[in-house]
Short mmCIF file of C-alpha atoms in Angstrom, two decimals:
data_model
loop_
_atom_site.label_atom_id
_atom_site.label_comp_id
_atom_site.label_asym_id
_atom_site.label_seq_id
_atom_site.Cartn_x
_atom_site.Cartn_y
_atom_site.Cartn_z
CA MET A 259 19.07 7.59 21.81
CA ALA A 260 16.32 6.18 19.75
CA LEU A 261 15.79 8.74 15.81
CA GLN A 262 12.18 10.67 15.93
CA LYS A 263 10.59 8.75 12.47
CA GLN A 264 9.79 11.30 9.26
CA CYS A 265 6.52 12.13 9.41
CA ILE A 266 4.04 11.44 6.71
CA ALA A 267 0.90 13.54 6.42
CA LEU A 268 -1.80 12.34 4.91
CA ASP A 269 -5.28 13.35 2.33
CA GLY A 270 -6.28 10.58 1.05
CA ASN A 271 -4.31 11.75 -2.48
CA SER A 272 -1.47 10.63 -2.80
CA LEU A 273 0.02 7.89 -1.04
CA THR A 274 2.66 6.18 -3.09
CA THR A 275 3.27 2.45 -3.04
CA GLU A 276 6.54 3.45 -2.46
CA ASP A 277 5.50 5.26 1.16
CA LEU A 278 2.65 1.64 2.23
CA ILE A 279 5.60 -0.11 1.89
CA SER A 280 7.20 2.42 4.24
CA LEU A 281 5.10 2.18 6.61
CA GLY A 282 4.45 -1.41 6.65
CA LYS A 283 7.71 -1.64 7.43
CA GLY A 284 6.76 0.96 10.39
CA LEU A 285 9.33 3.47 9.26
CA LEU A 286 7.05 6.78 9.44
CA ARG A 287 5.07 8.40 12.04
CA ILE A 288 1.55 9.49 10.63
CA LYS A 289 -0.56 12.63 10.49
CA LEU A 290 -3.63 14.03 8.70
CA THR A 291 -2.93 17.40 6.41
CA PRO A 292 -5.41 20.44 8.01
CA GLU A 293 -7.21 19.61 4.91
CA ALA A 294 -7.61 16.29 5.02
CA GLU A 295 -8.83 17.60 8.66
CA GLU A 296 -11.16 19.99 7.55
CA GLY A 297 -12.60 17.70 4.69
CA VAL A 298 -13.25 14.85 7.17
CA LYS A 299 -14.92 17.46 9.96
CA ARG A 300 -17.21 18.89 7.09
CA ALA A 301 -18.89 14.39 6.29
CA ARG A 302 -19.39 14.60 9.60
CA GLU A 303 -21.45 17.30 10.44
CA ILE A 304 -23.77 15.69 7.11
CA VAL A 305 -23.69 12.62 8.67
CA ASP A 306 -24.77 14.72 12.07
CA ASN A 307 -27.30 16.34 10.71
CA ILE A 308 -28.71 13.30 8.75
CA ILE A 309 -28.53 10.64 10.50
CA ALA A 310 -30.20 10.49 13.38
CA GLN A 311 -30.92 6.89 15.38
CA ASP A 312 -28.14 5.19 18.15
CA LYS A 313 -24.89 4.68 18.09
CA VAL A 314 -24.00 2.18 15.93
CA ARG A 315 -20.49 -0.69 16.84
CA THR A 316 -19.09 -2.05 13.82
CA PRO A 317 -21.22 -5.56 13.44
CA LEU A 318 -18.84 -8.77 15.04
CA ASP A 319 -20.47 -11.21 13.37
CA LYS A 320 -18.78 -10.30 10.21
CA CYS A 321 -15.02 -10.87 11.92
CA LEU A 322 -15.25 -14.32 10.10
CA GLY A 323 -12.00 -14.47 8.93
CA VAL A 324 -8.85 -17.69 9.00
CA GLY A 325 -5.71 -18.84 8.78
CA SER A 326 -3.21 -17.08 9.84
CA PRO A 327 -2.38 -13.54 11.56
CA LEU A 328 -1.34 -11.19 8.97
CA SER A 329 2.46 -9.96 9.92
CA PRO A 330 3.20 -6.44 11.40
CA GLU A 331 4.00 -5.15 8.50
CA ARG A 332 1.16 -5.88 5.86
CA THR A 333 -1.00 -4.88 8.80
CA ARG A 334 0.48 -1.61 9.37
CA MET A 335 0.08 -0.91 5.57
CA LEU A 336 -3.85 -1.96 5.56
CA LEU A 337 -3.92 0.11 8.94
CA ALA A 338 -2.47 3.04 7.04
CA LEU A 339 -4.01 1.94 3.95
CA ARG A 340 -8.28 2.36 5.43
CA ILE A 341 -6.63 5.37 7.70
CA ASN A 342 -6.20 6.74 3.79
CA ALA A 343 -9.20 5.95 2.65
CA LEU A 344 -11.12 7.82 5.88
CA ALA A 345 -8.56 10.93 5.40
CA LYS A 346 -10.33 11.05 1.71
CA GLY A 347 -13.84 13.53 3.67
CA HIS A 348 -16.55 10.44 2.04
CA SER A 349 -16.46 7.50 4.89
CA GLY A 350 -18.76 10.47 7.85
CA ILE A 351 -16.24 9.47 10.24
CA SER A 352 -16.00 11.97 13.41
CA LEU A 353 -12.52 13.69 13.14
CA GLU A 354 -11.57 12.33 17.02
CA ALA A 355 -12.18 8.94 15.38
CA LEU A 356 -9.39 8.99 13.10
CA HIS A 357 -6.85 10.03 15.50
CA ALA A 358 -7.31 7.85 17.67
CA MET A 359 -7.00 5.52 14.50
CA ILE A 360 -3.59 7.32 13.43
CA GLU A 361 -2.42 7.23 17.60
CA ALA A 362 -2.85 3.41 17.81
CA PHE A 363 -1.20 3.06 13.98
CA ASN A 364 2.75 5.61 15.59
CA ALA A 365 2.46 3.17 18.22
CA SER A 366 1.57 0.09 16.34
CA CYS A 367 -0.60 -1.24 17.98
CA LEU A 368 -2.52 -3.73 15.01
CA SER A 369 -4.71 -5.55 15.45
CA LEU A 370 -5.00 -9.78 14.93
CA VAL A 371 -5.67 -9.65 11.33
CA PRO A 372 -7.03 -13.63 10.00
CA GLU A 373 -4.67 -13.24 6.68
CA LYS A 374 -8.05 -15.65 4.81
CA GLY A 375 -11.45 -14.52 4.47
CA THR A 376 -12.98 -11.87 2.50
CA VAL A 377 -14.06 -12.77 -0.90
CA GLY A 378 -13.76 -8.99 -1.89
CA ALA A 379 -17.66 -7.81 -2.51
CA SER A 380 -18.31 -4.95 -0.18
CA GLY A 381 -14.48 -4.89 0.47
CA ASP A 382 -12.91 -6.32 2.50
CA LEU A 383 -15.71 -6.71 4.79
CA ALA A 384 -13.39 -9.63 7.40
CA PRO A 385 -10.64 -8.09 7.59
CA LEU A 386 -11.30 -4.99 8.44
CA SER A 387 -13.62 -6.10 10.81
CA HIS A 388 -10.89 -7.20 13.32
CA LEU A 389 -8.22 -4.38 12.41
CA ALA A 390 -11.82 -2.82 13.92
CA LEU A 391 -11.75 -4.97 16.92
CA GLY A 392 -8.85 -4.82 18.04
CA LEU A 393 -9.60 -0.78 17.60
CA MET A 394 -12.96 -1.06 20.05
CA GLY A 395 -10.76 -2.87 22.88
CA GLU A 396 -12.28 -6.25 21.39
CA GLY A 397 -9.89 -9.24 20.30
CA LYS A 398 -6.20 -9.75 20.12
CA MET A 399 -3.64 -7.35 19.50
CA TRP A 400 -0.14 -6.03 18.54
CA SER A 401 2.77 -4.22 19.54
CA PRO A 402 6.00 -4.28 19.59
CA GLU A 403 6.66 -3.66 23.58
CA THR A 404 3.77 -5.91 25.10
CA GLY A 405 3.62 -8.76 22.40
CA TRP A 406 0.75 -10.55 21.43
CA GLY A 407 -2.03 -10.08 24.23
CA GLU A 408 -5.82 -8.48 24.74
CA ALA A 409 -6.69 -5.56 23.27
CA LYS A 410 -7.27 -3.54 25.34
CA SER A 411 -4.43 -4.12 27.99
CA VAL A 412 -2.03 -3.45 24.65
CA LEU A 413 -3.76 0.25 24.48
CA GLU A 414 -3.97 1.01 27.60
CA ALA A 415 -0.20 0.64 28.00
CA HIS A 416 0.55 2.88 25.12
CA GLY A 417 -2.43 5.00 26.72
CA LEU A 418 -4.67 4.44 24.65
CA LYS A 419 -8.61 4.75 24.91
CA PRO A 420 -10.39 1.96 22.75
CA LEU A 421 -12.58 2.93 19.65
CA SER A 422 -16.49 4.38 21.59
CA LEU A 423 -17.88 4.49 17.81
CA LYS A 424 -20.95 7.34 16.54
CA PRO A 425 -22.84 7.14 14.10
CA LYS A 426 -22.13 5.69 10.38
CA GLU A 427 -18.56 5.09 12.12
CA GLY A 428 -19.42 1.04 12.26
CA LEU A 429 -19.92 0.47 8.00
CA ALA A 430 -16.35 3.50 8.28
CA LEU A 431 -14.03 0.57 9.49
CA ILE A 432 -15.00 -1.67 6.80
CA ASN A 433 -16.17 -1.28 4.08
CA GLY A 434 -12.96 -0.90 2.05
CA THR A 435 -10.82 -2.69 -0.61
CA GLN A 436 -7.37 -2.07 1.97
CA MET A 437 -6.71 -6.01 2.40
CA ILE A 438 -7.07 -6.34 -1.34
CA THR A 439 -4.94 -3.09 -2.11
CA SER A 440 -2.62 -3.49 0.43
CA LEU A 441 -0.87 -6.55 -0.15
CA GLY A 442 -1.11 -5.82 -3.69
CA ALA A 443 0.96 -3.10 -3.32
CA GLU A 444 3.91 -5.11 -1.61
CA ALA A 445 3.90 -7.46 -4.33
CA VAL A 446 3.88 -4.95 -7.68
CA GLU A 447 6.69 -3.23 -5.52
CA ARG A 448 8.28 -5.98 -5.15
CA ALA A 449 8.00 -7.55 -9.45
CA LEU A 450 8.88 -4.50 -10.08
CA ALA A 451 12.60 -4.71 -8.23
CA ILE A 452 12.99 -8.42 -9.18
CA ALA A 453 11.73 -7.20 -13.17
CA ARG A 454 14.51 -4.95 -12.57
CA GLN A 455 16.87 -7.09 -11.68
CA ALA A 456 15.95 -10.10 -13.75
CA ASP A 457 17.94 -8.58 -16.68
CA ILE A 458 20.71 -8.29 -15.26
CA ILE A 459 20.62 -11.70 -13.88
CA ALA A 460 19.62 -12.95 -17.79
CA ALA A 461 22.86 -10.05 -19.63
CA LEU A 462 25.22 -12.45 -16.98
CA THR A 463 23.69 -15.80 -17.67
CA LEU A 464 23.98 -14.61 -21.55
CA GLU A 465 27.87 -13.57 -20.83
CA VAL A 466 28.71 -17.06 -19.65
CA LEU A 467 26.87 -19.44 -22.35
CA LYS A 468 28.62 -16.64 -24.81
CA GLY A 469 26.11 -15.80 -25.84
CA THR A 470 25.59 -13.10 -28.62
CA THR A 471 24.97 -9.46 -27.85
CA LYS A 472 23.34 -8.80 -31.20
CA ALA A 473 20.06 -9.34 -31.04
CA PHE A 474 20.25 -6.29 -27.71
CA ASP A 475 20.39 -3.50 -31.54
CA SER A 476 18.64 -0.58 -30.81
CA ASP A 477 17.45 -0.05 -34.36
CA ILE A 478 15.96 -3.85 -33.74
CA HIS A 479 13.58 -2.52 -30.64
CA ALA A 480 13.00 1.32 -32.51
CA VAL A 481 10.24 -0.57 -35.61
CA ARG A 482 9.11 -2.29 -32.37
CA PRO A 483 8.45 0.94 -29.55
CA HIS A 484 6.66 -1.19 -26.59
CA LEU A 485 8.74 0.40 -23.20
CA GLY A 486 9.32 -2.23 -21.52
CA GLN A 487 11.05 -4.34 -24.57
CA MET A 488 13.52 -1.11 -24.78
CA GLN A 489 13.83 -0.75 -21.82
CA VAL A 490 15.68 -4.65 -21.87
CA ALA A 491 17.24 -4.01 -24.80
CA TRP A 492 18.69 -0.81 -23.02
CA ARG A 493 20.02 -2.37 -19.74
CA PHE A 494 21.17 -5.44 -21.88
CA ARG A 495 23.82 -3.82 -23.73
CA SER A 496 24.92 -1.35 -20.53
CA VAL A 497 26.35 -4.11 -18.76
CA LEU A 498 27.10 -6.62 -21.79
CA ASP A 499 30.66 -5.96 -24.00
CA SER A 500 31.42 -2.21 -25.84
CA ASP A 501 33.48 0.13 -26.21
CA VAL A 502 32.36 1.47 -22.27
CA PHE A 503 32.40 -2.36 -20.66
CA SER A 504 34.96 -4.46 -22.45
CA SER A 505 34.18 -7.96 -21.59
CA GLU A 506 37.42 -10.72 -21.99
CA ILE A 507 35.15 -13.45 -22.34
CA THR A 508 33.47 -11.86 -25.30
CA GLU A 509 36.31 -11.17 -27.37
CA LYS A 510 38.06 -14.53 -27.34
CA ASN A 511 34.76 -15.93 -28.67
CA ARG A 512 34.11 -13.38 -30.53
CA PRO A 513 35.38 -15.34 -33.66
CA HIS A 514 33.27 -17.64 -33.33
CA GLN A 515 29.49 -15.96 -32.09
CA ARG A 516 26.07 -16.93 -33.49
CA VAL A 517 24.29 -15.60 -35.36
CA GLN A 518 21.66 -16.17 -32.87
CA ASP A 519 20.93 -17.77 -29.49
CA ALA A 520 18.09 -19.56 -28.16
CA TYR A 521 14.82 -17.55 -27.58
CA SER A 522 15.22 -17.71 -23.43
CA LEU A 523 18.48 -15.62 -24.44
CA ARG A 524 17.87 -13.75 -27.50
CA CYS A 525 14.18 -12.99 -26.87
CA SER A 526 14.44 -11.48 -23.28
CA PRO A 527 14.10 -7.60 -24.14
CA GLN A 528 10.60 -9.27 -25.08
CA VAL A 529 9.55 -11.96 -23.07
CA HIS A 530 10.80 -9.33 -19.84
CA GLY A 531 9.47 -6.71 -21.39
CA VAL A 532 6.56 -6.75 -21.36
CA ALA A 533 6.42 -7.45 -17.59
CA ASN A 534 7.73 -4.35 -17.24
CA ASP A 535 4.99 -2.98 -17.94
CA THR A 536 3.05 -5.80 -16.91
CA VAL A 537 3.94 -3.92 -13.61
CA ALA A 538 3.52 -0.62 -14.67
CA PHE A 539 -0.67 -1.38 -15.65
CA VAL A 540 -0.50 -2.83 -12.48
CA LYS A 541 1.07 -0.18 -10.45
CA SER A 542 -1.44 2.97 -12.06
CA ILE A 543 -4.62 0.66 -11.01
CA LEU A 544 -3.69 0.18 -7.61
CA SER A 545 -2.62 3.19 -7.20
CA ILE A 546 -5.57 5.19 -7.94
CA GLU A 547 -6.77 2.14 -5.83
CA MET A 548 -4.87 3.49 -3.18
CA ASN A 549 -6.57 6.82 -3.51
CA SER A 550 -9.67 6.52 -3.67
CA ALA A 551 -13.49 6.01 -1.51
CA THR A 552 -14.29 2.94 -1.38
CA ASP A 553 -16.78 2.31 1.67
CA ASN A 554 -20.53 2.81 1.23
CA PRO A 555 -22.17 5.17 1.46
CA LEU A 556 -20.05 8.51 0.50
CA VAL A 557 -20.52 11.16 2.06
CA PHE A 558 -20.82 14.24 -0.10
CA PRO A 559 -20.43 18.01 1.54
CA GLU A 560 -21.50 19.65 -0.63
CA ARG A 561 -24.39 17.98 -1.87
CA ASP A 562 -25.42 17.80 1.29
CA LEU A 563 -25.74 14.00 1.05
CA ILE A 564 -25.10 10.26 1.38
CA ILE A 565 -25.49 8.25 -1.74
CA SER A 566 -25.32 4.77 -1.56
CA GLY A 567 -23.24 3.14 -4.58
CA GLY A 568 -19.87 0.76 -5.61
CA ASN A 569 -17.64 1.66 -5.24
CA PHE A 570 -16.82 -1.12 -2.33
CA HIS A 571 -15.94 -3.88 -5.17
CA GLY A 572 -13.05 -5.23 -5.36
CA GLU A 573 -12.33 -5.85 -9.19
CA TYR A 574 -10.16 -3.38 -9.79
CA PRO A 575 -7.18 -4.90 -7.99
CA ALA A 576 -8.35 -8.14 -8.76
CA LYS A 577 -7.92 -8.37 -11.68
CA ALA A 578 -4.90 -5.76 -12.26
CA LEU A 579 -2.88 -8.48 -9.28
CA ASP A 580 -4.28 -11.57 -11.43
CA PHE A 581 -2.21 -10.27 -14.66
CA LEU A 582 0.31 -8.87 -12.29
CA ALA A 583 0.38 -13.23 -11.43
CA ILE A 584 0.56 -14.15 -14.96
CA GLY A 585 3.00 -11.75 -16.29
CA VAL A 586 5.08 -11.40 -13.44
CA HIS A 587 5.31 -15.40 -13.44
CA GLU A 588 7.23 -15.55 -16.59
CA LEU A 589 10.09 -14.17 -15.84
CA ALA A 590 10.43 -17.19 -13.48
CA ASN A 591 9.81 -19.28 -16.63
CA ILE A 592 12.35 -18.06 -18.65
CA SER A 593 14.64 -17.80 -16.61
CA GLU A 594 14.29 -22.19 -15.71
CA ARG A 595 14.85 -21.92 -19.98
CA ARG A 596 18.31 -20.14 -18.75
CA ILE A 597 18.79 -22.57 -15.82
CA GLU A 598 18.70 -26.02 -18.03
CA ARG A 599 20.70 -24.56 -20.55
CA LEU A 600 23.09 -23.73 -18.32
CA CYS A 601 23.65 -27.35 -16.22
CA ASN A 602 23.19 -28.79 -19.31
CA PRO A 603 26.68 -29.38 -21.45
CA SER A 604 24.98 -30.06 -24.22
CA LEU A 605 24.08 -26.16 -24.79
CA SER A 606 26.75 -24.44 -22.65
CA GLU A 607 30.15 -26.15 -23.49
CA LEU A 608 30.66 -26.72 -19.20
CA PRO A 609 30.94 -28.35 -16.95
CA ALA A 610 27.64 -30.64 -16.57
CA PHE A 611 25.62 -28.95 -13.19
CA LEU A 612 28.42 -26.55 -13.43
CA VAL A 613 30.83 -28.46 -11.15
CA ASN A 614 33.96 -30.45 -11.52
CA GLU A 615 34.29 -34.53 -10.03
CA GLY A 616 30.65 -34.53 -11.97
CA GLY A 617 30.21 -38.33 -10.73
CA LEU A 618 30.10 -37.41 -7.22
CA ASN A 619 29.37 -33.74 -6.98
CA THR A 620 25.70 -34.04 -8.33
CA GLY A 621 26.15 -29.51 -8.58
CA PHE A 622 23.10 -27.85 -9.10
CA MET A 623 21.08 -30.36 -10.54
CA ILE A 624 18.68 -30.17 -7.68
CA ALA A 625 18.77 -26.42 -7.49
CA HIS A 626 17.50 -26.96 -11.22
CA CYS A 627 14.48 -29.42 -9.82
CA THR A 628 13.44 -26.65 -7.12
CA ALA A 629 13.62 -24.42 -9.38
CA ALA A 630 11.38 -26.44 -11.74
CA ALA A 631 8.92 -27.16 -9.00
CA LEU A 632 8.44 -23.42 -8.15
CA VAL A 633 7.41 -22.33 -12.15
CA SER A 634 5.23 -25.87 -11.81
CA GLU A 635 3.69 -24.66 -8.94
CA ASN A 636 3.59 -20.69 -10.84
CA LYS A 637 1.13 -22.00 -13.08
CA VAL A 638 -1.27 -22.76 -10.75
CA LEU A 639 -1.01 -19.76 -9.51
CA CYS A 640 -1.56 -17.71 -12.52
CA HIS A 641 -5.04 -19.26 -12.59
CA PRO A 642 -6.36 -15.73 -12.12
CA SER A 643 -9.11 -16.21 -9.35
CA SER A 644 -11.29 -12.29 -10.49
CA VAL A 645 -13.05 -15.18 -13.23
CA ASP A 646 -14.85 -16.63 -9.94
CA SER A 647 -17.92 -15.18 -8.22
CA LEU A 648 -19.98 -16.58 -5.43
CA SER A 649 -22.80 -15.15 -4.73
CA THR A 650 -22.92 -14.89 -0.92
CA SER A 651 -25.62 -12.13 1.95
CA ALA A 652 -28.53 -13.91 0.43
CA ALA A 653 -27.64 -12.86 -2.58
CA THR A 654 -27.43 -9.54 -2.22
CA GLU A 655 -23.24 -9.61 -2.59
CA ASP A 656 -24.51 -11.83 -6.64
CA HIS A 657 -21.13 -11.19 -8.18
CA VAL A 658 -17.92 -10.97 -5.61
CA SER A 659 -14.39 -10.26 -7.03
CA MET A 660 -12.13 -13.18 -5.01
CA GLY A 661 -9.48 -9.97 -4.90
CA GLY A 662 -8.02 -11.22 -1.90
CA TRP A 663 -6.89 -14.75 -2.85
CA ALA A 664 -5.91 -12.68 -5.96
CA ALA A 665 -3.75 -10.98 -3.68
CA ARG A 666 -1.65 -13.65 -1.88
CA LYS A 667 -1.36 -16.21 -4.28
CA ALA A 668 0.11 -12.58 -6.41
CA LEU A 669 2.55 -12.61 -3.17
CA ARG A 670 3.15 -16.04 -2.99
CA VAL A 671 3.83 -15.58 -7.81
CA VAL A 672 6.16 -13.22 -7.19
CA GLU A 673 7.92 -15.12 -4.27
CA HIS A 674 8.69 -17.79 -6.35
CA VAL A 675 8.96 -15.62 -9.40
CA GLU A 676 12.60 -14.14 -6.80
CA GLN A 677 14.21 -17.94 -5.69
CA VAL A 678 13.91 -18.96 -9.36
CA LEU A 679 15.81 -15.66 -10.02
CA ALA A 680 18.02 -16.29 -6.99
CA ILE A 681 19.18 -19.82 -8.15
CA GLU A 682 20.02 -18.82 -12.20
CA LEU A 683 22.06 -15.75 -10.53
CA LEU A 684 24.55 -18.49 -9.00
CA ALA A 685 24.45 -20.98 -11.17
CA ALA A 686 25.59 -17.21 -14.21
CA CYS A 687 27.98 -16.88 -10.17
CA GLN A 688 28.94 -20.57 -10.73
CA ALA A 689 29.61 -20.91 -14.35
CA LEU A 690 31.77 -16.99 -15.03
CA GLU A 691 34.70 -19.08 -12.21
CA PHE A 692 35.03 -21.81 -14.92
CA HIS A 693 36.05 -19.09 -18.02
CA ARG A 694 38.18 -17.58 -15.69
CA PRO A 695 41.13 -15.58 -15.64
CA LEU A 696 39.04 -14.02 -18.64
CA LYS A 697 37.30 -11.53 -16.94
CA SER A 698 33.25 -9.79 -18.12
CA THR A 699 32.20 -6.74 -17.63
CA ALA A 700 32.94 -4.39 -14.60
CA PRO A 701 28.86 -4.48 -14.51
CA LEU A 702 28.95 -7.30 -13.96
CA GLU A 703 32.28 -8.90 -12.81
CA GLU A 704 30.34 -6.43 -9.58
CA VAL A 705 27.45 -8.47 -9.63
CA HIS A 706 29.08 -11.53 -9.51
CA ARG A 707 31.76 -9.81 -6.10
CA LEU A 708 28.20 -9.33 -4.62
CA VAL A 709 27.74 -12.87 -4.23
CA ARG A 710 31.21 -14.03 -3.21
CA SER A 711 30.29 -11.76 -0.78
CA VAL A 712 27.46 -14.46 0.56
CA VAL A 713 27.93 -17.73 -1.62
CA ARG A 714 31.46 -19.24 -1.57
CA PRO A 715 31.93 -20.66 -4.95
CA TRP A 716 30.92 -24.38 -5.45
CA ASP A 717 33.46 -27.26 -5.46
CA ARG A 718 32.15 -29.26 -4.36
CA ASP A 719 28.27 -30.68 -2.62
CA ARG A 720 26.75 -28.84 0.46
CA PHE A 721 24.31 -27.94 1.78
CA MET A 722 22.59 -25.26 -0.40
CA ASN A 723 19.64 -23.50 0.91
CA PRO A 724 21.79 -21.36 2.54
CA ASP A 725 23.47 -20.33 -0.22
CA ILE A 726 19.74 -19.59 -1.97
CA GLU A 727 18.49 -18.16 0.90
CA ALA A 728 21.54 -15.94 -0.05
CA VAL A 729 21.11 -14.29 -3.47
CA HIS A 730 17.25 -13.81 -2.44
CA LYS A 731 17.88 -11.82 -0.04
CA LEU A 732 20.65 -10.02 -2.00
CA LEU A 733 17.56 -9.52 -4.69
CA ARG A 734 14.56 -8.93 -1.72
CA GLU A 735 17.03 -6.24 -1.27
CA GLU A 736 18.06 -4.53 -4.17
CA LYS A 737 21.87 -5.09 -3.93
CA VAL A 738 21.88 -6.42 -7.76
CA TRP A 739 20.58 -4.01 -8.50
CA GLU A 740 22.75 -0.88 -7.43
CA ALA A 741 25.62 -2.84 -7.24
CA VAL A 742 24.66 -2.84 -11.41
CA HIS A 743 23.41 1.19 -11.05
CA PRO A 744 26.92 3.42 -11.49
CA TYR A 745 27.94 0.96 -14.47
CA MET A 746 24.32 2.04 -15.99
CA GLU A 747 24.96 5.29 -15.59
CA GLN A 748 28.09 5.37 -16.72
CA TYR A 749 27.31 3.48 -19.92
CA ARG A 750 24.43 6.33 -20.11
CA GLU A 751 26.69 9.10 -20.05
CA ARG A 752 28.29 8.34 -22.78
CA TYR A 753 24.94 6.52 -24.91
CA GLY A 754 22.05 7.89 -24.38
CA PRO A 755 18.19 7.15 -26.55
CA LYS A 756 18.43 8.55 -29.14
CA ARG A 757 15.94 11.07 -30.57
CA SER A 758 14.54 8.65 -32.83
CA ASP A 759 13.40 6.36 -31.39
CA GLN A 760 12.04 8.27 -28.29
CA ALA A 761 9.10 10.37 -31.21
CA LYS A 762 7.85 6.31 -32.16
CA SER A 763 6.97 6.38 -28.74
CA PRO A 764 4.58 8.01 -27.00
CA GLY A 765 4.67 9.26 -23.58
CA PHE A 766 8.80 7.99 -23.41
CA THR A 767 10.72 9.92 -22.19
CA GLU A 768 14.59 9.94 -22.22
CA GLU A 769 14.76 10.05 -18.20
CA SER A 770 12.56 6.35 -18.01
CA PHE A 771 14.74 4.82 -21.48
CA CYS A 772 17.99 5.76 -19.95
CA PHE A 773 17.83 3.91 -17.06
CA ASP A 774 16.01 4.68 -14.20
CA SER A 775 13.08 2.37 -14.05
CA LEU A 776 10.15 2.55 -16.87
CA ILE A 777 7.71 1.74 -13.90
CA GLU A 778 7.83 5.68 -12.83
CA ASP A 779 7.86 7.39 -16.02
CA SER A 780 4.04 5.20 -15.82
CA ARG A 781 3.16 6.29 -12.41
CA GLN A 782 4.27 9.91 -13.07
CA ASN A 783 2.41 9.50 -16.52
CA ALA A 784 0.36 7.25 -17.06
CA THR A 785 -1.94 8.60 -19.81
CA ALA A 786 0.91 9.37 -22.15
CA VAL A 787 1.50 6.26 -21.23
CA TYR A 788 -1.33 3.54 -22.00
CA PHE A 789 -3.32 6.22 -23.61
CA PRO A 790 -1.14 7.77 -26.05
#
């Protein structure tokens, strides 16, 4: 018997990006809080009192999206986020219609929504219209039980009736920034995961290149107290050679240790740090956007008014997601330079391209080329889409955000970053083989064991794509972070942050500094972090 899914109560005010990812995976069912139901009913009463006209349908001429359909996971996120916005009680939708949307979500009856077609101006009109179209029993729809089929048939197979819209409900369904924001939520959560794992991968690279740990001394970072920079330096210290976790590799090379390393090693806290801070900033913007009323016009029951405005404009999430792409890309940019150092014998003191019998084997040469290609592609994708605007709708929508493209390309950038760091992790683990029988620190050895559980050492050339995909999967599932997290706890028990360090950075807490993500801290206390 299948386990009953946990239910999440939506109120339009408290949905998190983590919750939305779980909703997208189909791990949660939706219900409304009693307060949300009352708010929706009050707003609907205002609409019924003010509007006296024929029934309104979702304008089918708005359903003009193109491209591949969103995956079921992303369509679930889109539908869940639209339900959350309507639950806020300012859209004028009837409680019956909102319950029908929730029933469709809980049954995983998902409309066909093309991924392209929104300019992020009057909301995400095209994709949200496609979302509404299926709920109305028109167009195509998918469910796990039926697969793709005519929407009306899919709904009937689940005992559901198509939406029959009342006045104002068409506009309530198609106005809003939920396409931009739902894709953005996935991008920011994946960026968070890869950013903190990037620190572990870079630390392993530093170890196998026999780098010095001096650049991560806490006093260096305390005098430039950016949150992300201090967090990254702490992570490096927690997994590298110390009196908590000793390294035979470091110990052997201590007499010959360089005074300082190349920037791609020495400046990792500064470069990775701002990527972490960027993710924190973007997450704070999206968290607000997810719990906002972004359709038009909006209903204010306490004033007995319906007011037209511009909350549908996607500039906030668009700008934030352009910034996310730029910020997280730098993790791949600097990673590619570390891969070069691992593969280049004049820089690494290791066999060329990390393989013996170099005349017969190319080793990691092509893998490095792949990383370079992904970094180059990212540099084009990082051009901000939100600096563009094309007038639409007969010059009424004369400034648009292009937020849909901002979200989609941010996701592509994040995926490329994950793949580049997967290549670096493979290369660093291969480099560690050449230091045997010496052992690294316990946390880094645990990372090596994790990688070797899915990829064997590189003794001669073979098809590398499955190796990269296997390690990419480990990163997507945050297995590298899970592997080192217990060791970070041990280090924290021995070396918590200095109180003087905390005092130098407003909003900086012991919990965030020690081992947990600074993202979580900034989400809970964004005002203190960004506006001290």
